[in-house]
N, C-alpha and C. Protein backbone atom coordinates (compact mmCIF):
# COMPACT_ATOMS: atom_id res chain seq x y z
N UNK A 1 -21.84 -17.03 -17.64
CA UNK A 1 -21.84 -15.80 -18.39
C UNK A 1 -20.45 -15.43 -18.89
N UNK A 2 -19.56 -16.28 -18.02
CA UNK A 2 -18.05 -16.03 -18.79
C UNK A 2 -18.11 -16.13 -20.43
N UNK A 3 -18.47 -16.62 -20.93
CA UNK A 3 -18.51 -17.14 -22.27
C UNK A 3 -18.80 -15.77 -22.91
N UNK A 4 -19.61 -15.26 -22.77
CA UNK A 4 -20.44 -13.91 -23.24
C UNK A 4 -19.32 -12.97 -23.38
N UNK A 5 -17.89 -12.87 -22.44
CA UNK A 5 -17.47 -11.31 -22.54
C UNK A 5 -16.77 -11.41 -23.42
N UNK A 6 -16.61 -10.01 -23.94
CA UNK A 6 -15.51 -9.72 -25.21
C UNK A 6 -15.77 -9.84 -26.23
N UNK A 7 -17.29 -10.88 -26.06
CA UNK A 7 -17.69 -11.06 -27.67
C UNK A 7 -18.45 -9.36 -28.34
N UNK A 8 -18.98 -9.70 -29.22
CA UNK A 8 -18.91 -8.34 -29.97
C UNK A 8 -20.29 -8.27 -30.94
N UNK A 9 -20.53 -7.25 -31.75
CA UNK A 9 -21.79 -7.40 -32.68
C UNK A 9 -21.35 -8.37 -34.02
N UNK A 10 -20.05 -8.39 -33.84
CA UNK A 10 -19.61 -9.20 -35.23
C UNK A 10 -19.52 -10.46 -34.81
N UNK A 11 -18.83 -11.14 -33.79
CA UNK A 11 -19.25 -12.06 -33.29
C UNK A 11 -20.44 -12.88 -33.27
N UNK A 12 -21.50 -12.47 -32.83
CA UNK A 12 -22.70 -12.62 -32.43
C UNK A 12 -22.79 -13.07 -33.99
N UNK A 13 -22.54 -12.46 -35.13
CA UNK A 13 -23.29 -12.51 -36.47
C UNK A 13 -22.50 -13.26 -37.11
N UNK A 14 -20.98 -13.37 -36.85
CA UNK A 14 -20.24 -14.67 -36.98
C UNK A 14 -21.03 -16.04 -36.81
N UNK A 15 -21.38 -16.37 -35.68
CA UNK A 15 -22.00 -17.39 -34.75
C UNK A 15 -23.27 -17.69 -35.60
N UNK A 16 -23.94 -16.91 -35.42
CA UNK A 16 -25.34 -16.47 -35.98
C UNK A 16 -25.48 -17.05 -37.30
N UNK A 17 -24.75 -16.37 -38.18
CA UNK A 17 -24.40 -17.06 -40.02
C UNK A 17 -24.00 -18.91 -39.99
N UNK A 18 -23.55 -19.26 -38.57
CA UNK A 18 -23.15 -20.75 -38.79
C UNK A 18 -24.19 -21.12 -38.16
N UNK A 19 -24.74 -21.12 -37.19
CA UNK A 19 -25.78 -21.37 -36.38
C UNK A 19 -26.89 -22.09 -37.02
N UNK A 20 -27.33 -20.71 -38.11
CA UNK A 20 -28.67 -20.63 -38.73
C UNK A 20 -28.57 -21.78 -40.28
N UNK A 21 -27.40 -22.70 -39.79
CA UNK A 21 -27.11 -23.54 -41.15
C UNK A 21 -27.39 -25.20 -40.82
N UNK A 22 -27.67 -25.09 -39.03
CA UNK A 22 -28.31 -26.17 -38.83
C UNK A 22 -27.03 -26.40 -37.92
N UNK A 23 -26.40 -26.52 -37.77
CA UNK A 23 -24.98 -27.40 -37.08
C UNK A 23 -25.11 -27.82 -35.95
N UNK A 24 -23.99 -29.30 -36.14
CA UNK A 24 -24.32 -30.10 -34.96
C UNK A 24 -23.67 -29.50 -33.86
N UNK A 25 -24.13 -30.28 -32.63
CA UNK A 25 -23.33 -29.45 -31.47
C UNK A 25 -22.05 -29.57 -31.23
N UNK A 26 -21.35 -30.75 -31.99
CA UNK A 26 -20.11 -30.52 -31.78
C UNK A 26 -19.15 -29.62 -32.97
N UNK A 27 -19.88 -28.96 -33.99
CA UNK A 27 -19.81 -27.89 -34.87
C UNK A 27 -19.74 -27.13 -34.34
N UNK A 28 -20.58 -26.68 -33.17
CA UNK A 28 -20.80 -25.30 -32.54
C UNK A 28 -20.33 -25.20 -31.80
N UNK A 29 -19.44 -26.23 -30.82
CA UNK A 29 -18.30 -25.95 -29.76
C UNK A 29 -17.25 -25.73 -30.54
N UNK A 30 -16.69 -26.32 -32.00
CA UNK A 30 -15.95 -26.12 -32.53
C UNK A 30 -15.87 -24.94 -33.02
N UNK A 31 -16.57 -23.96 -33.09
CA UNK A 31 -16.76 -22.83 -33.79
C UNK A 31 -16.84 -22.09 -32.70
N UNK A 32 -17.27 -22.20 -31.61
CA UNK A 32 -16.74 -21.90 -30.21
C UNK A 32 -15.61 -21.28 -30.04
N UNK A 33 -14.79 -22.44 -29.80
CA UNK A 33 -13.18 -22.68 -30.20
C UNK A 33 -12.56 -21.82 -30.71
N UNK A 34 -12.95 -21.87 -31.84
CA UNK A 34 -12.10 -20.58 -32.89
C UNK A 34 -12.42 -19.42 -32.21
N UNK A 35 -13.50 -19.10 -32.43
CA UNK A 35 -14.21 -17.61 -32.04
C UNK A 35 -13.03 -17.92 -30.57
N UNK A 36 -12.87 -18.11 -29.34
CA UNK A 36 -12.23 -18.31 -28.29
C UNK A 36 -11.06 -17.76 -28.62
N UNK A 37 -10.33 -19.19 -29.56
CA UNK A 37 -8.94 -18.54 -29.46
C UNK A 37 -8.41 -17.64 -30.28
N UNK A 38 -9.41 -16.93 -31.11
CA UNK A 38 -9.42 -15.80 -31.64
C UNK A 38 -8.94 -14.75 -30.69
N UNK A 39 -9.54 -14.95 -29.73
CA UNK A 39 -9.18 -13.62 -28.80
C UNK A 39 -7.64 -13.28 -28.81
N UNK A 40 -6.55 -14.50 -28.16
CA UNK A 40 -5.25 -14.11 -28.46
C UNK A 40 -5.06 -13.73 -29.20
N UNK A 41 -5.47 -13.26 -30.53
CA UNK A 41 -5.06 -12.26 -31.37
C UNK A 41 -5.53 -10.89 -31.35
N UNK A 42 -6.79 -11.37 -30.87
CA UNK A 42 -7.84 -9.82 -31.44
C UNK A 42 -6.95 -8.84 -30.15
N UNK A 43 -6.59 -9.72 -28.84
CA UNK A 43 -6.48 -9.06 -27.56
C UNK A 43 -4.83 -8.80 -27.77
N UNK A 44 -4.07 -9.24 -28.81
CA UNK A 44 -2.61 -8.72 -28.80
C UNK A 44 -1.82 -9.09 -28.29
N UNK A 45 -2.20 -10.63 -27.78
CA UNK A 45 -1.32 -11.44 -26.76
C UNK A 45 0.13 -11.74 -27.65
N UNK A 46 -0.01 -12.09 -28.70
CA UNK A 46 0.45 -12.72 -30.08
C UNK A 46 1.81 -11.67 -30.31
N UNK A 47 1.81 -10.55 -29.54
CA UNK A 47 2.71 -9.63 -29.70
C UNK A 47 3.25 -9.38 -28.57
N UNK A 48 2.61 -9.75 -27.10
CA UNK A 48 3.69 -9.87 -26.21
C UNK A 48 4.64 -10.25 -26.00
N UNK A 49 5.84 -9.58 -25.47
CA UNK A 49 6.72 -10.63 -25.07
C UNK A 49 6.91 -11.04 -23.69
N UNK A 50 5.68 -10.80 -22.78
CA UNK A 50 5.50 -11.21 -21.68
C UNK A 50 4.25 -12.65 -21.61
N UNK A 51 4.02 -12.84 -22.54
CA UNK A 51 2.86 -13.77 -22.76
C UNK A 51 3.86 -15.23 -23.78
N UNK A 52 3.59 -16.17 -23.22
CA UNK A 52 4.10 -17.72 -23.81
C UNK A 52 2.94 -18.61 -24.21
N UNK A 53 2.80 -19.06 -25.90
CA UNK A 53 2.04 -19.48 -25.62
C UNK A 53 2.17 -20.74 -25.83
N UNK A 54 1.61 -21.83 -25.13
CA UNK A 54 1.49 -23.59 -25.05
C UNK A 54 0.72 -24.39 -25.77
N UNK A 55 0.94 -25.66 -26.09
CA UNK A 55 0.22 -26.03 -26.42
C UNK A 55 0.02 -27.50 -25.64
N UNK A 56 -1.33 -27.84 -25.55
CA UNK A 56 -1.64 -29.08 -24.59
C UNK A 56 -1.12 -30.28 -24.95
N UNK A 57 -0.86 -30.20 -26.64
CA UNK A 57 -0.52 -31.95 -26.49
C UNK A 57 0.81 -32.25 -26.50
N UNK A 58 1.79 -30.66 -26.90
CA UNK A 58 2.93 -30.87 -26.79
C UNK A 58 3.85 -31.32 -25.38
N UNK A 59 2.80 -30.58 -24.40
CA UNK A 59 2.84 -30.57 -23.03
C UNK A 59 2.66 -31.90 -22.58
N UNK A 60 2.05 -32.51 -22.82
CA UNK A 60 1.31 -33.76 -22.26
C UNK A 60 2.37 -35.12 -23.18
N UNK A 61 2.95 -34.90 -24.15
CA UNK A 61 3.77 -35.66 -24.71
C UNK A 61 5.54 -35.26 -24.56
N UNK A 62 5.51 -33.98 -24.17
CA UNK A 62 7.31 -33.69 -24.19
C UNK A 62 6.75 -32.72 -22.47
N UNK A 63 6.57 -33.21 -21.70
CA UNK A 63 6.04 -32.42 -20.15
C UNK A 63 7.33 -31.79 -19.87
N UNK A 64 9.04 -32.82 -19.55
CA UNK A 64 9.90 -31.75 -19.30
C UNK A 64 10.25 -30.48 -19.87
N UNK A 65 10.13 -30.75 -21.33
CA UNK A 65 11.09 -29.49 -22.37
C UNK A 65 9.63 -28.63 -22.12
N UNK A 66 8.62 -28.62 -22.06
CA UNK A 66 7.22 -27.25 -22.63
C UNK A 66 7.33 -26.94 -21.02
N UNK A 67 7.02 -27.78 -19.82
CA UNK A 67 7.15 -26.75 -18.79
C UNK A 67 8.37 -26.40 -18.10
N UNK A 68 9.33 -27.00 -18.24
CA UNK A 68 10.65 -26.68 -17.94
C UNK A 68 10.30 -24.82 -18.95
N UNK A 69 10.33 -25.10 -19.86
CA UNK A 69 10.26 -23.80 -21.13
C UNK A 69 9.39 -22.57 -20.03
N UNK A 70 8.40 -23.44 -19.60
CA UNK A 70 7.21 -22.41 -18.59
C UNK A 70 8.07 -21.85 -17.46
N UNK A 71 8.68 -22.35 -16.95
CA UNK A 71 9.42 -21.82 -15.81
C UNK A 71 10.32 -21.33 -16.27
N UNK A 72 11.32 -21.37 -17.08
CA UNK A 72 12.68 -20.36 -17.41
C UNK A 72 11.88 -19.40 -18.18
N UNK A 73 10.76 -19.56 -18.79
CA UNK A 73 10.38 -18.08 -19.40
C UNK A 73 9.95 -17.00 -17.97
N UNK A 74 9.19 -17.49 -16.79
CA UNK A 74 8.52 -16.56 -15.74
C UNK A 74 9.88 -16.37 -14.91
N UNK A 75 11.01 -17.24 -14.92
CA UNK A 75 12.52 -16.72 -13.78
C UNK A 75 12.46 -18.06 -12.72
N UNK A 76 11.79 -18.94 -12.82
CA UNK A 76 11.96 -19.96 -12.00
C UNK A 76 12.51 -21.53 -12.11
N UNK A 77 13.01 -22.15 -11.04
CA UNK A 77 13.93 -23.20 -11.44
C UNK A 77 12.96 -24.33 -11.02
N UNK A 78 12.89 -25.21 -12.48
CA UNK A 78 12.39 -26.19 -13.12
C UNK A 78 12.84 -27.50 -11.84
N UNK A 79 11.98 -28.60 -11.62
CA UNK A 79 12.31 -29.73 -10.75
C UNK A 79 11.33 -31.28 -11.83
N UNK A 80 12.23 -31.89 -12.57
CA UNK A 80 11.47 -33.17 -12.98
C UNK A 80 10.07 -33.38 -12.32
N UNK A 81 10.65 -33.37 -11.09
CA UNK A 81 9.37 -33.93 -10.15
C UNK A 81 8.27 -33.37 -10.17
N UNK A 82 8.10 -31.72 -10.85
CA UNK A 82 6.61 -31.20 -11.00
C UNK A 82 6.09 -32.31 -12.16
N UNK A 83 6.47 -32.78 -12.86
CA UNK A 83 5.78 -33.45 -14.41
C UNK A 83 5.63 -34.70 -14.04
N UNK A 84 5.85 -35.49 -12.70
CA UNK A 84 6.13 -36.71 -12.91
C UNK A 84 4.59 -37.54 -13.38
N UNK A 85 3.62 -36.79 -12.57
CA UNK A 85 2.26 -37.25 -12.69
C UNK A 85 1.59 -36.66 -14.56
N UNK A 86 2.24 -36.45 -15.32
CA UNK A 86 1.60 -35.85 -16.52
C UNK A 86 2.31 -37.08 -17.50
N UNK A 87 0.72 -36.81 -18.21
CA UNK A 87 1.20 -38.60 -19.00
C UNK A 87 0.49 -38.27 -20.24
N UNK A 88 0.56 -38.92 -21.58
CA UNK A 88 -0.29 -38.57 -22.56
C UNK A 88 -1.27 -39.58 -23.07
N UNK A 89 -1.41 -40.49 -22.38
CA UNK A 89 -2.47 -41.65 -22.73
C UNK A 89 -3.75 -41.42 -23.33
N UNK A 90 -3.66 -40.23 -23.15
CA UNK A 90 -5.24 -39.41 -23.72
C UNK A 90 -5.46 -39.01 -25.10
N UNK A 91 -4.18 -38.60 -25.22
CA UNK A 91 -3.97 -38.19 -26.52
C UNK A 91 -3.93 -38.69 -27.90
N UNK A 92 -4.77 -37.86 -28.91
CA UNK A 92 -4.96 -39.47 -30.09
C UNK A 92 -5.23 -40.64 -29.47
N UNK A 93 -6.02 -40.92 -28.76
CA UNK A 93 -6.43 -42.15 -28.63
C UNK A 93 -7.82 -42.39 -29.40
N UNK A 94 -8.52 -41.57 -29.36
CA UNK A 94 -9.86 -41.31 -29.74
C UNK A 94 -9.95 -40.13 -30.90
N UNK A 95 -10.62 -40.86 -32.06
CA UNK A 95 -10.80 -40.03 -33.48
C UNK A 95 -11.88 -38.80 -33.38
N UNK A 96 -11.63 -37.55 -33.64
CA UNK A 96 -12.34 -36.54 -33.41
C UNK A 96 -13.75 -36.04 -33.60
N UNK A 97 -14.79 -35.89 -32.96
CA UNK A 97 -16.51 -35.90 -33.88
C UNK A 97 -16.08 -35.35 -35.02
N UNK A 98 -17.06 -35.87 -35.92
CA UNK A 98 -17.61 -35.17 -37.08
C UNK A 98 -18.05 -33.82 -37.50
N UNK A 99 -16.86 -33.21 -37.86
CA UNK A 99 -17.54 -31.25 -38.07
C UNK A 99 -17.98 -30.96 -39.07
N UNK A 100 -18.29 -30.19 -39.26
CA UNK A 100 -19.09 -29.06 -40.47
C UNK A 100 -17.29 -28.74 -41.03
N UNK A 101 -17.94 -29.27 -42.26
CA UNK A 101 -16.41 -28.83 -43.40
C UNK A 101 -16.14 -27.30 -43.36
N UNK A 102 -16.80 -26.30 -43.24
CA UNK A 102 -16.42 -24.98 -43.43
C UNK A 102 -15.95 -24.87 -41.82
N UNK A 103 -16.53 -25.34 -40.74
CA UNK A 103 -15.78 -24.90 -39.07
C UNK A 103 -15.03 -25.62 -39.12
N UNK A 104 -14.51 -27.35 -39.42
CA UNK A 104 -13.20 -27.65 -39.70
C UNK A 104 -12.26 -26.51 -40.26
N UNK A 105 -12.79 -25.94 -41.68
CA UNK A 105 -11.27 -25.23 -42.19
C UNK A 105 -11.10 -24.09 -41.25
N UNK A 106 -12.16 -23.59 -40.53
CA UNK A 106 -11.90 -22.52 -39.62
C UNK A 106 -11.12 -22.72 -38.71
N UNK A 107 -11.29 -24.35 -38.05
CA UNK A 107 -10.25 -24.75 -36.82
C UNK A 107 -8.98 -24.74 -37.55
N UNK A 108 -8.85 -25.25 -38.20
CA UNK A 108 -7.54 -25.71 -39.02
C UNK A 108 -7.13 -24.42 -39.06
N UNK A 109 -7.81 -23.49 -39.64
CA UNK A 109 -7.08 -21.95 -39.62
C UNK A 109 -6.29 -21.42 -38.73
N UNK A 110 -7.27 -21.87 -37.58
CA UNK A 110 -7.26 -20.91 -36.09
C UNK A 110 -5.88 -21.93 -36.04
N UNK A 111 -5.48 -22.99 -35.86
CA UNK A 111 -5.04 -23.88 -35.39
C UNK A 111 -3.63 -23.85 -35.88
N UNK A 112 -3.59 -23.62 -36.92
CA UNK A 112 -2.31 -23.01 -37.90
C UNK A 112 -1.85 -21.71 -37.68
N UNK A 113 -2.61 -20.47 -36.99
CA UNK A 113 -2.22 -19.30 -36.49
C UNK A 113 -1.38 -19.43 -35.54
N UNK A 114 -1.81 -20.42 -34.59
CA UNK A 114 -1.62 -20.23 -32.89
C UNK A 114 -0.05 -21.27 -32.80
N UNK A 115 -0.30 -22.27 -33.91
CA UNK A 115 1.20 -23.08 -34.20
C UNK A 115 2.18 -22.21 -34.66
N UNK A 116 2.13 -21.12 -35.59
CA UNK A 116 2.91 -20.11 -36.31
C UNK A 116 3.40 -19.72 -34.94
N UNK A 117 2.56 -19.01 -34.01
CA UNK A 117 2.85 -18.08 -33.26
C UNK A 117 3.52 -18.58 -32.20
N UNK A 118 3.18 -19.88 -31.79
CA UNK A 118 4.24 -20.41 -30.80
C UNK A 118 5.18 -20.75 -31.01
N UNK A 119 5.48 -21.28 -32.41
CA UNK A 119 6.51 -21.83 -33.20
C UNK A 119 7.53 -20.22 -33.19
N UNK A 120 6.87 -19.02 -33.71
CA UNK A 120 8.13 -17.90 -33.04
C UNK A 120 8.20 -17.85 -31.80
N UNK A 121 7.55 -18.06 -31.11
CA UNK A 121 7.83 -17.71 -29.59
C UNK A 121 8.88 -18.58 -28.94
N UNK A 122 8.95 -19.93 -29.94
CA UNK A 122 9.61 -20.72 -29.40
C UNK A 122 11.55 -20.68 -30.03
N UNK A 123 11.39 -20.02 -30.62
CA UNK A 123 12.71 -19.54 -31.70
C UNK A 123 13.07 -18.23 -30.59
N UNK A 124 12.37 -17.61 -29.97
CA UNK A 124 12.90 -16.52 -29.09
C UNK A 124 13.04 -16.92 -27.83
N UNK A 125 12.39 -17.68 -27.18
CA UNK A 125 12.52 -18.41 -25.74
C UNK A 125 13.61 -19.04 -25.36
N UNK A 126 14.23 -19.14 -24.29
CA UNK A 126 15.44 -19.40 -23.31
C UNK A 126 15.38 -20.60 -23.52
């Protein structure tokens, strides 16, 4: 039922308008997605300056500089040795399902917001 909170009547009719167009299921996790990380905005995270936000593949390909970054942003001292087990073998290895061209440009949207926003966060960070 986690999934359910926060969503909204517009939501629902968001979902609803793509839904009712047939889409595959990996359309509809993708549209998921957005609707999801929509929230960091709708919820004002995007304007904290107590909130950092990450991204997984940068993490998983540069592990010292993004969580080293995680710990000097919360006040704590960074040790190589937390990252030693984080590897990116996962990453791009495998070409992405097939989406619905209109929830593609939606990801791409969402996806281009959340890069903007870390990309300042990362111009203000220690």
């Amino acid at each position: 039922r986690w999934r359910s909170i926060n969503i909204t009547d517009q939501d629902v009719a968001f979902i609803d308008a793509h839904l009712g167009r047939g889409l595959s299921e990996q359309s509809a996790r993708a549209l998921i997605w957005t609707l999801r990380n929509g929230f960091f905005f709708r919820r004002g995270l995007d304007r904290r300056q107590d909130v950092l936000l990450l991204n997984y593949e940068d993490l998983v390909r540069d592990p010292v500089s993004v969580v080293g970054r995680a710990y000097r942003f919360v006040g704590l001292e960074f040790r190589q040795s937390y990252v030693a087990g984080v590897f990116a073998s996962s990453v791009g290895k495998q070409r992405g399902p097939a989406i619905d061209p209109e929830v593609e440009r939606l990801c791409a949207e969402m996806q281009r917001r959340l890069d903007d926003c870390r990309q300042l966060s990362l111009s203000k960070s220690p």
